[in-house]
């Protein structure tokens, strides 16, 4: 029996049918499972411990002393690290606070860290890392906060319990609405992937999420001044960061 030839036209029709159906599934599937799966495949998750360390130095030497000096209640200091990727950044913040911040015994700190990618969030919660991820950590800290196994470097339960990981799409107002009253936000190496409209919207989201006088730290190639005039530029000895004006509501 002769095989039926598939013409280019048939193939085009099939392709169109496939993409139309797939798009409908992405848009209308009630669970959102396929859209999340596609999102997880598309994200760029590059990160490592103590990346752009000068900002953590700025946090403990300049930002937190200013915040605690002004603080009028004894509630926790709230830090939001978005995007978390696999957790190296929020865990680096926790390590820095424990090791290098003079106020660690006087203040409660909450660290919440978010990402759009559910697969990478599961890795962050697990806290198991490769040699490449931990290569910039001093040996002393590696031994203190990690245990070595055949699978890699497992972060301690003390640090795992110090960070709460949540799934958030920074571009989705419904996702970010509950994120309020932060003293410091780290948003590093995400805005570079956004277009101008999304960057502006992110700047407004952070403005709503910060307390008056709260700070935002961006990645070294990112600048808030080019995106929004809502923030004051603060030049500390360790880093340039952005501050929501004290008189803001
Ligand atoms: C290059 S990593 C940066 C991780 C870390 N902040 C750092 O600087 O090392 C970028 C992360 O942004 C996340 N991401 C991309 N779009 C996002 C969005 N709209 N909302 C939240 N996270 C997003 C990705 O899943 C990825 O894990």
mmCIF file of N, CA and C and ligand atoms in Angstrom, residues 43-48 51 82-85 89 114-117 120 168-171 188-190 193-194, ligand 1:
data_model
loop_
_atom_site.group_PDB
_atom_site.id
_atom_site.type_symbol
_atom_site.label_atom_id
_atom_site.label_comp_id
_atom_site.label_asym_id
_atom_site.label_seq_id
_atom_site.Cartn_x
_atom_site.Cartn_y
_atom_site.Cartn_z
ATOM 1 N N UNK A 43 12.725 30.219 32.335
ATOM 2 C CA UNK A 43 13.447 31.135 33.219
ATOM 3 C C UNK A 43 14.963 30.915 33.173
ATOM 4 N N UNK A 44 15.695 31.991 33.466
ATOM 5 C CA UNK A 44 17.159 31.924 33.560
ATOM 6 C C UNK A 44 17.491 32.032 35.041
ATOM 7 N N UNK A 45 18.030 30.972 35.635
ATOM 8 C CA UNK A 45 18.135 30.899 37.100
ATOM 9 C C UNK A 45 19.551 31.128 37.643
ATOM 10 N N UNK A 46 20.449 31.659 36.822
ATOM 11 C CA UNK A 46 21.848 31.848 37.243
ATOM 12 C C UNK A 46 21.950 32.610 38.581
ATOM 13 N N UNK A 47 22.670 32.061 39.535
ATOM 14 C CA UNK A 47 22.886 32.716 40.825
ATOM 15 C C UNK A 47 23.967 31.957 41.581
ATOM 16 N N UNK A 48 24.507 32.530 42.645
ATOM 17 C CA UNK A 48 25.462 31.819 43.508
ATOM 18 C C UNK A 48 25.594 32.577 44.830
ATOM 19 N N UNK A 51 26.988 36.522 45.706
ATOM 20 C CA UNK A 51 27.054 37.269 44.448
ATOM 21 C C UNK A 51 26.900 38.756 44.779
ATOM 22 N N UNK A 82 13.514 39.179 45.935
ATOM 23 C CA UNK A 82 12.816 38.675 44.752
ATOM 24 C C UNK A 82 13.614 39.099 43.526
ATOM 25 N N UNK A 83 14.058 38.227 42.669
ATOM 26 C CA UNK A 83 13.769 36.802 42.640
ATOM 27 C C UNK A 83 14.809 35.999 43.436
ATOM 28 N N UNK A 84 14.315 34.911 44.019
ATOM 29 C CA UNK A 84 15.182 34.075 44.855
ATOM 30 C C UNK A 84 16.051 33.142 44.027
ATOM 31 N N UNK A 85 15.563 32.769 42.841
ATOM 32 C CA UNK A 85 16.133 31.631 42.121
ATOM 33 C C UNK A 85 16.256 30.455 43.114
ATOM 34 N N UNK A 89 20.758 33.745 47.159
ATOM 35 C CA UNK A 89 20.740 35.149 47.594
ATOM 36 C C UNK A 89 20.093 35.331 48.977
ATOM 37 N N UNK A 114 10.984 35.240 46.954
ATOM 38 C CA UNK A 114 9.968 34.814 45.991
ATOM 39 C C UNK A 114 10.553 34.628 44.599
ATOM 40 N N UNK A 115 9.900 33.798 43.827
ATOM 41 C CA UNK A 115 10.285 33.595 42.431
ATOM 42 C C UNK A 115 9.044 33.138 41.674
ATOM 43 N N UNK A 116 9.082 33.320 40.358
ATOM 44 C CA UNK A 116 7.951 32.889 39.525
ATOM 45 C C UNK A 116 8.029 31.390 39.221
ATOM 46 N N UNK A 117 9.226 30.806 39.380
ATOM 47 C CA UNK A 117 9.513 29.447 38.909
ATOM 48 C C UNK A 117 9.323 28.444 40.064
ATOM 49 N N UNK A 120 12.317 25.912 40.665
ATOM 50 C CA UNK A 120 13.513 26.462 41.331
ATOM 51 C C UNK A 120 13.209 26.757 42.806
ATOM 52 N N UNK A 168 5.770 34.074 43.386
ATOM 53 C CA UNK A 168 5.221 35.381 43.013
ATOM 54 C C UNK A 168 5.677 35.737 41.600
ATOM 55 N N UNK A 169 4.727 36.202 40.775
ATOM 56 C CA UNK A 169 5.084 36.824 39.500
ATOM 57 C C UNK A 169 5.113 38.321 39.743
ATOM 58 N N UNK A 170 6.300 38.909 39.665
ATOM 59 C CA UNK A 170 6.448 40.336 39.975
ATOM 60 C C UNK A 170 5.593 41.212 39.058
ATOM 61 N N UNK A 171 5.262 40.713 37.885
ATOM 62 C CA UNK A 171 4.473 41.520 36.951
ATOM 63 C C UNK A 171 2.973 41.365 37.160
ATOM 64 N N UNK A 188 17.612 41.716 42.346
ATOM 65 C CA UNK A 188 18.853 41.773 41.591
ATOM 66 C C UNK A 188 18.796 40.810 40.405
ATOM 67 N N UNK A 189 19.212 41.350 39.268
ATOM 68 C CA UNK A 189 19.322 40.546 38.050
ATOM 69 C C UNK A 189 17.981 39.969 37.592
ATOM 70 N N UNK A 190 16.968 40.784 37.663
ATOM 71 C CA UNK A 190 15.669 40.453 37.078
ATOM 72 C C UNK A 190 15.226 41.566 36.124
ATOM 73 N N UNK A 193 15.882 41.677 32.397
ATOM 74 C CA UNK A 193 15.115 40.852 31.446
ATOM 75 C C UNK A 193 13.775 41.499 31.096
ATOM 76 N N UNK A 194 13.401 42.593 31.774
ATOM 77 C CA UNK A 194 12.089 43.226 31.576
ATOM 78 C C UNK A 194 12.175 44.321 30.512
HETATM 79 C C1 LIG B 1 19.169 35.434 37.047
HETATM 80 S S1 LIG B 1 18.083 34.906 38.349
HETATM 81 C C2 LIG B 1 18.551 36.076 39.601
HETATM 82 C C3 LIG B 1 18.641 35.414 40.973
HETATM 83 C C4 LIG B 1 19.245 36.273 42.088
HETATM 84 N N1 LIG B 1 18.423 37.417 42.403
HETATM 85 C C5 LIG B 1 20.639 36.715 41.764
HETATM 86 O O1 LIG B 1 20.844 37.893 41.428
HETATM 87 O O2 LIG B 1 21.572 35.909 41.857
HETATM 88 C C6 LIG B 1 16.529 35.474 37.709
HETATM 89 C C7 LIG B 1 15.308 34.816 38.369
HETATM 90 O O3 LIG B 1 14.173 35.630 38.055
HETATM 91 C C8 LIG B 1 13.034 34.796 38.065
HETATM 92 N N2 LIG B 1 11.923 35.524 37.387
HETATM 93 C C9 LIG B 1 11.793 35.790 36.064
HETATM 94 N N3 LIG B 1 10.669 36.503 35.837
HETATM 95 C C10 LIG B 1 10.090 36.713 37.051
HETATM 96 C C11 LIG B 1 8.915 37.381 37.479
HETATM 97 N N4 LIG B 1 8.102 38.006 36.597
HETATM 98 N N5 LIG B 1 8.592 37.381 38.794
HETATM 99 C C12 LIG B 1 9.403 36.757 39.700
HETATM 100 N N6 LIG B 1 10.542 36.112 39.355
HETATM 101 C C13 LIG B 1 10.894 36.084 38.048
HETATM 102 C C14 LIG B 1 13.518 33.547 37.352
HETATM 103 O O4 LIG B 1 12.726 32.425 37.623
HETATM 104 C C15 LIG B 1 14.960 33.422 37.887
HETATM 105 O O5 LIG B 1 15.012 32.508 38.958
#
